[in-house]
Amino acid sequence: MEEFRARYEDCNRLVYEKSKRERELELKLVECEVKTKASKFSSTSPAAVKHSDVLIELYRTRLNCSIETDLQKEVMLQRCGHLFSQKAINDLIATRNRKCPICGEKFGYDDVKTVYFS
């Protein structure tokens, strides 16, 4: 039983580290996108106002669900760390298709956690 528990804890640790690394890479991707968009505008040009609009739109698209694109991300699948709208996850659960649409990781009711952006 102890061996099983140790393996289970090792698997949970590996999943957590993998999802943490994926989130770090997603943040770096956003930073690169922002830098790329920002390099098109200089702070002295009249287009600097457009720069803030571009950044706002970029962040808005990053907060929207990849399935229900008109809804914001509201829940996280704890096993893989991917974020979706509550409606998208409810639809998956209702159709008994309890796999992450991005990575295919199986999830259950207990794996769906609400996230808050402030």
mmCIF file of C-alpha atoms in Angstrom:
data_model
loop_
_atom_site.group_PDB
_atom_site.id
_atom_site.type_symbol
_atom_site.label_atom_id
_atom_site.label_comp_id
_atom_site.label_asym_id
_atom_site.label_seq_id
_atom_site.Cartn_x
_atom_site.Cartn_y
_atom_site.Cartn_z
ATOM 1 C CA MET A 1 0.000 0.000 0.000
ATOM 2 C CA GLU A 2 2.866 2.356 0.810
ATOM 3 C CA GLU A 3 4.432 1.708 -2.581
ATOM 4 C CA PHE A 4 1.146 2.565 -4.291
ATOM 5 C CA ARG A 5 0.833 5.755 -2.228
ATOM 6 C CA ALA A 6 4.400 6.770 -3.104
ATOM 7 C CA ARG A 7 3.781 6.181 -6.816
ATOM 8 C CA TYR A 8 0.522 8.129 -6.626
ATOM 9 C CA GLU A 9 2.279 11.074 -4.940
ATOM 10 C CA ASP A 10 5.077 10.950 -7.548
ATOM 11 C CA CYS A 11 2.506 11.045 -10.363
ATOM 12 C CA ASN A 12 0.683 13.980 -8.764
ATOM 13 C CA ARG A 13 3.973 15.844 -8.344
ATOM 14 C CA LEU A 14 4.913 15.252 -11.987
ATOM 15 C CA VAL A 15 1.500 16.440 -13.229
ATOM 16 C CA TYR A 16 1.755 19.563 -11.056
ATOM 17 C CA GLU A 17 5.281 20.337 -12.295
ATOM 18 C CA LYS A 18 4.211 19.806 -15.914
ATOM 19 C CA SER A 19 1.196 22.105 -15.617
ATOM 20 C CA LYS A 20 3.292 24.697 -13.780
ATOM 21 C CA ARG A 21 5.868 24.626 -16.587
ATOM 22 C CA GLU A 22 3.116 24.946 -19.213
ATOM 23 C CA ARG A 23 1.704 28.012 -17.428
ATOM 24 C CA GLU A 24 5.193 29.548 -17.288
ATOM 25 C CA LEU A 25 5.618 28.965 -21.029
ATOM 26 C CA GLU A 26 2.200 30.484 -21.747
ATOM 27 C CA LEU A 27 3.204 33.603 -19.770
ATOM 28 C CA LYS A 28 6.452 33.855 -21.735
ATOM 29 C CA LEU A 29 4.467 33.535 -24.958
ATOM 30 C CA VAL A 30 2.215 36.418 -23.896
ATOM 31 C CA GLU A 31 5.277 38.501 -23.001
ATOM 32 C CA CYS A 32 6.752 37.838 -26.452
ATOM 33 C CA GLU A 33 3.466 38.747 -28.133
ATOM 34 C CA VAL A 34 3.282 41.980 -26.140
ATOM 35 C CA LYS A 35 6.883 42.874 -26.976
ATOM 36 C CA THR A 36 6.267 42.145 -30.650
ATOM 37 C CA LYS A 37 3.140 44.286 -30.729
ATOM 38 C CA ALA A 38 4.819 47.017 -28.668
ATOM 39 C CA SER A 39 7.830 47.192 -30.982
ATOM 40 C CA LYS A 40 5.535 48.389 -33.768
ATOM 41 C CA PHE A 41 4.784 51.574 -31.858
ATOM 42 C CA SER A 42 7.079 54.161 -30.337
ATOM 43 C CA SER A 43 6.020 56.141 -27.287
ATOM 44 C CA THR A 44 6.428 59.444 -29.152
ATOM 45 C CA SER A 45 4.255 58.523 -32.112
ATOM 46 C CA PRO A 46 0.526 59.203 -32.366
ATOM 47 C CA ALA A 47 0.115 55.457 -32.701
ATOM 48 C CA ALA A 48 1.056 55.054 -29.018
ATOM 49 C CA VAL A 49 -2.632 55.321 -28.186
ATOM 50 C CA LYS A 50 -3.267 52.381 -30.511
ATOM 51 C CA HIS A 51 -0.556 50.486 -28.624
ATOM 52 C CA SER A 52 -2.662 50.353 -25.465
ATOM 53 C CA ASP A 53 -5.680 49.251 -27.514
ATOM 54 C CA VAL A 54 -3.604 46.438 -29.017
ATOM 55 C CA LEU A 55 -2.458 45.319 -25.568
ATOM 56 C CA ILE A 56 -6.002 45.394 -24.204
ATOM 57 C CA GLU A 57 -7.264 43.325 -27.122
ATOM 58 C CA LEU A 58 -4.368 40.882 -26.760
ATOM 59 C CA TYR A 59 -5.086 40.322 -23.066
ATOM 60 C CA ARG A 60 -8.816 40.083 -23.734
ATOM 61 C CA THR A 61 -8.262 37.289 -26.247
ATOM 62 C CA ARG A 62 -5.982 35.476 -23.793
ATOM 63 C CA LEU A 63 -8.782 35.539 -21.187
ATOM 64 C CA ASN A 64 -11.421 34.151 -23.542
ATOM 65 C CA CYS A 65 -12.195 30.447 -23.615
ATOM 66 C CA SER A 66 -10.733 28.510 -26.529
ATOM 67 C CA ILE A 67 -13.989 26.567 -26.978
ATOM 68 C CA GLU A 68 -16.667 29.159 -26.184
ATOM 69 C CA THR A 69 -14.729 32.089 -27.628
ATOM 70 C CA ASP A 70 -17.294 34.692 -26.588
ATOM 71 C CA LEU A 71 -17.031 33.672 -22.897
ATOM 72 C CA GLN A 72 -14.204 34.269 -20.463
ATOM 73 C CA LYS A 73 -12.231 31.527 -18.775
ATOM 74 C CA GLU A 74 -13.778 30.748 -15.392
ATOM 75 C CA VAL A 75 -12.623 27.279 -14.366
ATOM 76 C CA MET A 76 -9.405 25.290 -14.368
ATOM 77 C CA LEU A 77 -8.950 21.571 -14.825
ATOM 78 C CA GLN A 78 -6.789 20.739 -11.856
ATOM 79 C CA ARG A 79 -5.103 17.720 -13.448
ATOM 80 C CA CYS A 80 -3.604 19.655 -16.367
ATOM 81 C CA GLY A 81 -4.032 23.340 -15.458
ATOM 82 C CA HIS A 82 -5.903 24.357 -18.607
ATOM 83 C CA LEU A 83 -8.573 27.061 -18.327
ATOM 84 C CA PHE A 84 -12.029 27.140 -19.920
ATOM 85 C CA SER A 85 -15.432 28.740 -19.491
ATOM 86 C CA GLN A 86 -17.871 27.069 -17.132
ATOM 87 C CA LYS A 87 -20.259 26.437 -20.041
ATOM 88 C CA ALA A 88 -17.596 24.597 -22.060
ATOM 89 C CA ILE A 89 -16.795 22.290 -19.141
ATOM 90 C CA ASN A 90 -20.484 21.747 -18.329
ATOM 91 C CA ASP A 91 -21.086 20.755 -21.959
ATOM 92 C CA LEU A 92 -18.208 18.250 -21.826
ATOM 93 C CA ILE A 93 -19.511 16.765 -18.582
ATOM 94 C CA ALA A 94 -23.082 16.598 -19.932
ATOM 95 C CA THR A 95 -21.908 14.664 -22.999
ATOM 96 C CA ARG A 96 -19.756 12.397 -20.786
ATOM 97 C CA ASN A 97 -16.651 13.520 -22.691
ATOM 98 C CA ARG A 98 -14.525 14.232 -19.637
ATOM 99 C CA LYS A 99 -11.212 14.876 -21.383
ATOM 100 C CA CYS A 100 -9.359 18.167 -21.632
ATOM 101 C CA PRO A 101 -9.887 19.568 -25.154
ATOM 102 C CA ILE A 102 -6.288 20.781 -25.266
ATOM 103 C CA CYS A 103 -4.232 17.870 -23.926
ATOM 104 C CA GLY A 104 -6.716 15.004 -23.621
ATOM 105 C CA GLU A 105 -6.120 14.489 -19.879
ATOM 106 C CA LYS A 106 -9.127 12.815 -18.233
ATOM 107 C CA PHE A 107 -10.881 14.788 -15.499
ATOM 108 C CA GLY A 108 -13.734 14.365 -13.043
ATOM 109 C CA TYR A 109 -16.131 16.648 -11.214
ATOM 110 C CA ASP A 110 -13.604 17.168 -8.408
ATOM 111 C CA ASP A 111 -10.926 18.337 -10.848
ATOM 112 C CA VAL A 112 -12.904 21.421 -11.975
ATOM 113 C CA LYS A 113 -11.921 24.464 -9.904
ATOM 114 C CA THR A 114 -13.184 28.019 -10.181
ATOM 115 C CA VAL A 115 -10.562 30.693 -10.887
ATOM 116 C CA TYR A 116 -10.866 34.409 -10.172
ATOM 117 C CA PHE A 117 -9.126 37.137 -12.150
ATOM 118 C CA SER A 118 -8.794 40.386 -10.255
#
